[in-house]
mmCIF file with all atom_site columns, C-alpha atoms in Angstrom:
data_model
loop_
_atom_site.group_PDB
_atom_site.id
_atom_site.type_symbol
_atom_site.label_atom_id
_atom_site.label_alt_id
_atom_site.label_comp_id
_atom_site.label_asym_id
_atom_site.label_entity_id
_atom_site.label_seq_id
_atom_site.pdbx_PDB_ins_code
_atom_site.Cartn_x
_atom_site.Cartn_y
_atom_site.Cartn_z
_atom_site.occupancy
_atom_site.B_iso_or_equiv
_atom_site.pdbx_formal_charge
_atom_site.auth_seq_id
_atom_site.auth_comp_id
_atom_site.auth_asym_id
_atom_site.auth_atom_id
_atom_site.pdbx_PDB_model_num
ATOM 1   C CA . MET A 1 1   ? -152.136 148.871 169.773 1.00 90.00 ? 1043 MET A CA 1
ATOM 2   C CA . TRP A 1 2   ? -151.049 145.242 169.389 1.00 94.00 ? 1044 TRP A CA 1
ATOM 3   C CA . GLU A 1 3   ? -149.263 146.033 166.123 1.00 94.00 ? 1045 GLU A CA 1
ATOM 4   C CA . LEU A 1 4   ? -147.391 148.917 167.777 1.00 93.00 ? 1046 LEU A CA 1
ATOM 5   C CA . ALA A 1 5   ? -146.461 146.794 170.784 1.00 94.00 ? 1047 ALA A CA 1
ATOM 6   C CA . GLY A 1 6   ? -145.268 143.981 168.534 1.00 94.00 ? 1048 GLY A CA 1
ATOM 7   C CA . GLU A 1 7   ? -143.074 146.319 166.490 1.00 94.00 ? 1049 GLU A CA 1
ATOM 8   C CA . ALA A 1 8   ? -141.616 147.851 169.656 1.00 93.00 ? 1050 ALA A CA 1
ATOM 9   C CA . VAL A 1 9   ? -140.751 144.419 171.050 1.00 94.00 ? 1051 VAL A CA 1
ATOM 10  C CA . ARG A 1 10  ? -139.236 143.344 167.726 1.00 94.00 ? 1052 ARG A CA 1
ATOM 11  C CA . ALA A 1 11  ? -136.985 146.412 167.883 1.00 92.00 ? 1053 ALA A CA 1
ATOM 12  C CA . MET A 1 12  ? -135.940 145.792 171.498 1.00 92.00 ? 1054 MET A CA 1
ATOM 13  C CA . VAL A 1 13  ? -135.160 142.068 171.399 1.00 94.00 ? 1055 VAL A CA 1
ATOM 14  C CA . PRO A 1 14  ? -131.943 142.343 169.336 1.00 93.00 ? 1056 PRO A CA 1
ATOM 15  C CA . ALA A 1 15  ? -130.727 145.270 171.456 1.00 90.00 ? 1057 ALA A CA 1
ATOM 16  C CA . PHE A 1 16  ? -130.741 143.084 174.577 1.00 90.00 ? 1058 PHE A CA 1
ATOM 17  C CA . ASP A 1 17  ? -129.233 139.970 172.983 1.00 89.00 ? 1059 ASP A CA 1
ATOM 18  C CA . GLY A 1 18  ? -126.991 138.194 175.475 1.00 90.00 ? 1060 GLY A CA 1
ATOM 19  C CA . VAL A 1 19  ? -128.469 140.021 178.486 1.00 90.00 ? 1061 VAL A CA 1
ATOM 20  C CA . PHE A 1 20  ? -130.888 138.486 180.999 1.00 91.00 ? 1062 PHE A CA 1
ATOM 21  C CA . VAL A 1 21  ? -134.268 140.086 180.341 1.00 92.00 ? 1063 VAL A CA 1
ATOM 22  C CA . ARG A 1 22  ? -137.099 139.587 182.825 1.00 92.00 ? 1064 ARG A CA 1
ATOM 23  C CA . HIS A 1 23  ? -139.673 141.158 180.509 1.00 93.00 ? 1065 HIS A CA 1
ATOM 24  C CA . TYR A 1 24  ? -140.166 143.825 177.872 1.00 94.00 ? 1066 TYR A CA 1
ATOM 25  C CA . ASP A 1 25  ? -142.577 146.667 178.593 1.00 91.00 ? 1067 ASP A CA 1
ATOM 26  C CA . VAL A 1 26  ? -144.368 148.746 176.031 1.00 92.00 ? 1068 VAL A CA 1
ATOM 27  C CA . GLN A 1 27  ? -146.161 151.635 177.691 1.00 88.00 ? 1069 GLN A CA 1
ATOM 28  C CA . PHE A 1 28  ? -148.834 153.758 176.080 1.00 86.00 ? 1070 PHE A CA 1
ATOM 29  C CA . THR A 1 29  ? -149.705 157.214 177.388 1.00 79.00 ? 1071 THR A CA 1
ATOM 30  C CA . PHE A 1 30  ? -152.776 159.247 176.633 1.00 79.00 ? 1072 PHE A CA 1
ATOM 31  C CA . ASP A 1 31  ? -153.032 162.993 177.171 1.00 77.00 ? 1073 ASP A CA 1
ATOM 32  C CA . GLY A 1 32  ? -150.618 164.839 179.453 1.00 70.00 ? 1074 GLY A CA 1
ATOM 33  C CA . ASP A 1 33  ? -147.037 165.956 178.834 1.00 68.00 ? 1075 ASP A CA 1
ATOM 34  C CA . GLY A 1 34  ? -144.882 162.867 179.237 1.00 61.00 ? 1076 GLY A CA 1
ATOM 35  C CA . LEU A 1 35  ? -144.628 159.161 179.923 1.00 57.00 ? 1077 LEU A CA 1
ATOM 36  C CA . PHE A 1 36  ? -145.250 159.424 183.661 1.00 59.00 ? 1078 PHE A CA 1
ATOM 37  C CA . GLU A 1 37  ? -147.148 162.738 183.644 1.00 67.00 ? 1079 GLU A CA 1
ATOM 38  C CA . ALA A 1 38  ? -149.896 161.459 181.365 1.00 61.00 ? 1080 ALA A CA 1
ATOM 39  C CA . GLU A 1 39  ? -153.507 161.409 182.403 1.00 76.00 ? 1081 GLU A CA 1
ATOM 40  C CA . GLU A 1 40  ? -153.646 157.741 181.463 1.00 80.00 ? 1082 GLU A CA 1
ATOM 41  C CA . CYS A 1 41  ? -150.828 155.238 181.099 1.00 82.00 ? 1083 CYS A CA 1
ATOM 42  C CA . ARG A 1 42  ? -151.243 151.554 180.236 1.00 89.00 ? 1084 ARG A CA 1
ATOM 43  C CA . ARG A 1 43  ? -148.663 148.872 179.612 1.00 92.00 ? 1085 ARG A CA 1
ATOM 44  C CA . ILE A 1 44  ? -148.100 145.579 177.927 1.00 95.00 ? 1086 ILE A CA 1
ATOM 45  C CA . ALA A 1 45  ? -145.410 143.447 179.596 1.00 96.00 ? 1087 ALA A CA 1
ATOM 46  C CA . VAL A 1 46  ? -144.087 140.711 177.346 1.00 96.00 ? 1088 VAL A CA 1
ATOM 47  C CA . THR A 1 47  ? -142.163 137.651 178.523 1.00 96.00 ? 1089 THR A CA 1
ATOM 48  C CA . PRO A 1 48  ? -138.904 136.818 176.722 1.00 96.00 ? 1090 PRO A CA 1
ATOM 49  C CA . GLU A 1 49  ? -140.551 133.657 175.360 1.00 96.00 ? 1091 GLU A CA 1
ATOM 50  C CA . LEU A 1 50  ? -143.382 135.598 173.704 1.00 96.00 ? 1092 LEU A CA 1
ATOM 51  C CA . ALA A 1 51  ? -140.908 138.230 172.490 1.00 96.00 ? 1093 ALA A CA 1
ATOM 52  C CA . ASP A 1 52  ? -138.781 135.513 170.896 1.00 95.00 ? 1094 ASP A CA 1
ATOM 53  C CA . ARG A 1 53  ? -141.872 134.172 169.126 1.00 95.00 ? 1095 ARG A CA 1
ATOM 54  C CA . LEU A 1 54  ? -142.574 137.654 167.738 1.00 94.00 ? 1096 LEU A CA 1
ATOM 55  C CA . VAL A 1 55  ? -139.064 137.816 166.306 1.00 94.00 ? 1097 VAL A CA 1
ATOM 56  C CA . ALA A 1 56  ? -138.674 134.232 165.106 1.00 95.00 ? 1098 ALA A CA 1
ATOM 57  C CA . GLU A 1 57  ? -142.097 133.002 163.944 1.00 95.00 ? 1099 GLU A CA 1
ATOM 58  C CA . THR A 1 58  ? -143.261 134.507 160.669 1.00 91.00 ? 1100 THR A CA 1
ATOM 59  C CA . GLY A 1 59  ? -146.896 133.544 161.298 1.00 92.00 ? 1101 GLY A CA 1
ATOM 60  C CA . PHE A 1 60  ? -146.920 135.104 164.772 1.00 95.00 ? 1102 PHE A CA 1
ATOM 61  C CA . ASP A 1 61  ? -148.589 138.359 163.740 1.00 93.00 ? 1103 ASP A CA 1
ATOM 62  C CA . ALA A 1 62  ? -150.398 141.027 165.779 1.00 93.00 ? 1104 ALA A CA 1
ATOM 63  C CA . ALA A 1 63  ? -153.550 138.900 166.069 1.00 95.00 ? 1105 ALA A CA 1
ATOM 64  C CA . ALA A 1 64  ? -151.613 135.847 167.272 1.00 96.00 ? 1106 ALA A CA 1
ATOM 65  C CA . PHE A 1 65  ? -149.586 138.033 169.650 1.00 96.00 ? 1107 PHE A CA 1
ATOM 66  C CA . LYS A 1 66  ? -152.764 139.550 171.105 1.00 96.00 ? 1108 LYS A CA 1
ATOM 67  C CA . SER A 1 67  ? -154.360 136.137 171.513 1.00 96.00 ? 1109 SER A CA 1
ATOM 68  C CA . ALA A 1 68  ? -151.284 134.691 173.242 1.00 96.00 ? 1110 ALA A CA 1
ATOM 69  C CA . MET A 1 69  ? -150.989 137.705 175.561 1.00 96.00 ? 1111 MET A CA 1
ATOM 70  C CA . LEU A 1 70  ? -154.678 137.661 176.539 1.00 95.00 ? 1112 LEU A CA 1
ATOM 71  C CA . GLU A 1 71  ? -154.541 133.911 177.156 1.00 95.00 ? 1113 GLU A CA 1
ATOM 72  C CA . ALA A 1 72  ? -151.387 134.119 179.307 1.00 94.00 ? 1114 ALA A CA 1
ATOM 73  C CA . ASP A 1 73  ? -152.307 137.265 181.291 1.00 93.00 ? 1115 ASP A CA 1
ATOM 74  C CA . ASP A 1 74  ? -153.362 136.303 184.813 1.00 88.00 ? 1116 ASP A CA 1
ATOM 75  C CA . ILE A 1 75  ? -154.589 139.821 185.731 1.00 85.00 ? 1117 ILE A CA 1
ATOM 76  C CA . ASP A 1 76  ? -151.488 140.483 187.900 1.00 87.00 ? 1118 ASP A CA 1
ATOM 77  C CA . ASP A 1 77  ? -150.143 143.841 186.666 1.00 85.00 ? 1119 ASP A CA 1
ATOM 78  C CA . HIS A 1 78  ? -146.776 143.237 188.318 1.00 86.00 ? 1120 HIS A CA 1
ATOM 79  C CA . ILE A 1 79  ? -145.751 139.981 186.641 1.00 90.00 ? 1121 ILE A CA 1
ATOM 80  C CA . ALA A 1 80  ? -145.459 139.504 182.872 1.00 93.00 ? 1122 ALA A CA 1
ATOM 81  C CA . PRO A 1 81  ? -147.277 138.783 180.755 1.00 95.00 ? 1123 PRO A CA 1
ATOM 82  C CA . VAL A 1 82  ? -149.564 141.766 181.254 1.00 95.00 ? 1124 VAL A CA 1
ATOM 83  C CA . ALA A 1 83  ? -152.007 142.457 178.439 1.00 94.00 ? 1125 ALA A CA 1
ATOM 84  C CA . TRP A 1 84  ? -153.171 145.968 179.420 1.00 92.00 ? 1126 TRP A CA 1
ATOM 85  C CA . GLY A 1 85  ? -152.100 146.903 182.935 1.00 92.00 ? 1127 GLY A CA 1
ATOM 86  C CA . GLU A 1 86  ? -151.123 149.897 184.987 1.00 88.00 ? 1128 GLU A CA 1
ATOM 87  C CA . CYS A 1 87  ? -147.828 151.548 184.022 1.00 85.00 ? 1129 CYS A CA 1
ATOM 88  C CA . VAL A 1 88  ? -144.714 151.158 186.131 1.00 83.00 ? 1130 VAL A CA 1
ATOM 89  C CA . ASP A 1 89  ? -142.152 153.927 186.643 1.00 79.00 ? 1131 ASP A CA 1
ATOM 90  C CA . TYR A 1 90  ? -138.793 152.205 186.181 1.00 74.00 ? 1132 TYR A CA 1
ATOM 91  C CA . SER A 1 91  ? -136.815 155.459 186.261 1.00 71.00 ? 1133 SER A CA 1
ATOM 92  C CA . SER A 1 92  ? -135.915 155.054 189.938 1.00 67.00 ? 1134 SER A CA 1
ATOM 93  C CA . ASN A 1 93  ? -134.701 151.424 189.698 1.00 59.00 ? 1135 ASN A CA 1
ATOM 94  C CA . ASP A 1 94  ? -131.008 150.581 189.564 1.00 58.00 ? 1136 ASP A CA 1
ATOM 95  C CA . ASP A 1 95  ? -131.678 147.253 187.856 1.00 56.00 ? 1137 ASP A CA 1
ATOM 96  C CA . ALA A 1 96  ? -133.812 148.384 184.929 1.00 55.00 ? 1138 ALA A CA 1
ATOM 97  C CA . ALA A 1 97  ? -133.143 149.859 181.529 1.00 54.00 ? 1139 ALA A CA 1
ATOM 98  C CA . VAL A 1 98  ? -135.672 152.340 180.241 1.00 53.00 ? 1140 VAL A CA 1
ATOM 99  C CA . VAL A 1 99  ? -135.603 153.181 176.558 1.00 53.00 ? 1141 VAL A CA 1
ATOM 100 C CA . THR A 1 100 ? -137.897 155.891 175.227 1.00 49.00 ? 1142 THR A CA 1
ATOM 101 C CA . GLY A 1 101 ? -138.002 158.378 172.381 1.00 47.00 ? 1143 GLY A CA 1
ATOM 102 C CA . ALA A 1 102 ? -135.618 157.271 169.626 1.00 41.00 ? 1144 ALA A CA 1
ATOM 103 C CA . ALA A 1 103 ? -136.156 153.564 170.260 1.00 45.00 ? 1145 ALA A CA 1
ATOM 104 C CA . ALA A 1 104 ? -139.889 154.083 170.238 1.00 42.00 ? 1146 ALA A CA 1
ATOM 105 C CA . ALA A 1 105 ? -139.745 156.082 167.044 1.00 42.00 ? 1147 ALA A CA 1
ATOM 106 C CA . ALA A 1 106 ? -137.632 153.404 165.415 1.00 43.00 ? 1148 ALA A CA 1
ATOM 107 C CA . ALA A 1 107 ? -140.190 150.818 166.415 1.00 40.00 ? 1149 ALA A CA 1
ATOM 108 C CA . GLY A 1 108 ? -143.085 152.970 165.304 1.00 38.00 ? 1150 GLY A CA 1
ATOM 109 C CA . ALA A 1 109 ? -144.583 153.103 168.796 1.00 35.00 ? 1151 ALA A CA 1
ATOM 110 C CA . SER A 1 110 ? -145.396 156.114 170.933 1.00 34.00 ? 1152 SER A CA 1
ATOM 111 C CA . ALA A 1 111 ? -143.314 154.856 173.852 1.00 33.00 ? 1153 ALA A CA 1
ATOM 112 C CA . ALA A 1 112 ? -141.264 151.749 174.496 1.00 36.00 ? 1154 ALA A CA 1
ATOM 113 C CA . GLY A 1 113 ? -139.222 150.406 177.339 1.00 42.00 ? 1155 GLY A CA 1
ATOM 114 C CA . ALA A 1 114 ? -137.526 147.279 178.454 1.00 41.00 ? 1156 ALA A CA 1
ATOM 115 C CA . SER A 1 115 ? -137.187 146.084 181.961 1.00 41.00 ? 1157 SER A CA 1
ATOM 116 C CA . CYS A 1 116 ? -134.473 143.633 182.810 1.00 38.00 ? 1158 CYS A CA 1
ATOM 117 C CA . ALA A 1 117 ? -132.554 142.451 185.784 1.00 35.00 ? 1159 ALA A CA 1
ATOM 118 C CA . GLY A 1 118 ? -129.538 140.241 186.199 1.00 31.00 ? 1160 GLY A CA 1
ATOM 119 C CA . ALA A 1 119 ? -125.856 140.551 185.648 1.00 29.00 ? 1161 ALA A CA 1
ATOM 120 C CA . GLY A 1 120 ? -123.306 141.705 183.166 1.00 31.00 ? 1162 GLY A CA 1
ATOM 121 C CA . ALA A 1 121 ? -124.617 144.951 181.764 1.00 31.00 ? 1163 ALA A CA 1
ATOM 122 C CA . ALA A 1 122 ? -122.360 147.902 181.204 1.00 31.00 ? 1164 ALA A CA 1
ATOM 123 C CA . GLY A 1 123 ? -123.138 151.513 181.900 1.00 30.00 ? 1165 GLY A CA 1
ATOM 124 C CA . GLY A 1 124 ? -124.185 151.210 185.522 1.00 28.00 ? 1166 GLY A CA 1
ATOM 125 C CA . ALA A 1 125 ? -127.656 149.946 184.742 1.00 29.00 ? 1167 ALA A CA 1
ATOM 126 C CA . GLY A 1 126 ? -127.085 147.082 187.147 1.00 27.00 ? 1168 GLY A CA 1
ATOM 127 C CA . GLY A 1 127 ? -128.849 144.375 185.235 1.00 29.00 ? 1169 GLY A CA 1
ATOM 128 C CA . CYS A 1 128 ? -129.433 145.614 181.757 1.00 32.00 ? 1170 CYS A CA 1
#
């Protein structure tokens, strides 16, 4: 799971270059028909600082990523970093970008998403 999450984040970081990103979410679903119709859905929410380390530091592998996430997670599923929390449905937010399917396949993960807020994004996404 940590390898998949790391690859998903590595794929998302360049796509949001120059945009304010609050955190990157990688959501895993088990059973069911879709991301938010699954019987079980868990997420990893990664801060931009940890995401940058994944991209920039060659020695920051899946084990180091897992260790850093577990150390930084304060058990609050709403504020990144979140090591293995409850999923969040961003599809109804005007200030979030949700990327699934092709981006996840490119990253080698089963589902990936990025949540951001701020200014300057095109396409009516509000913040990202």
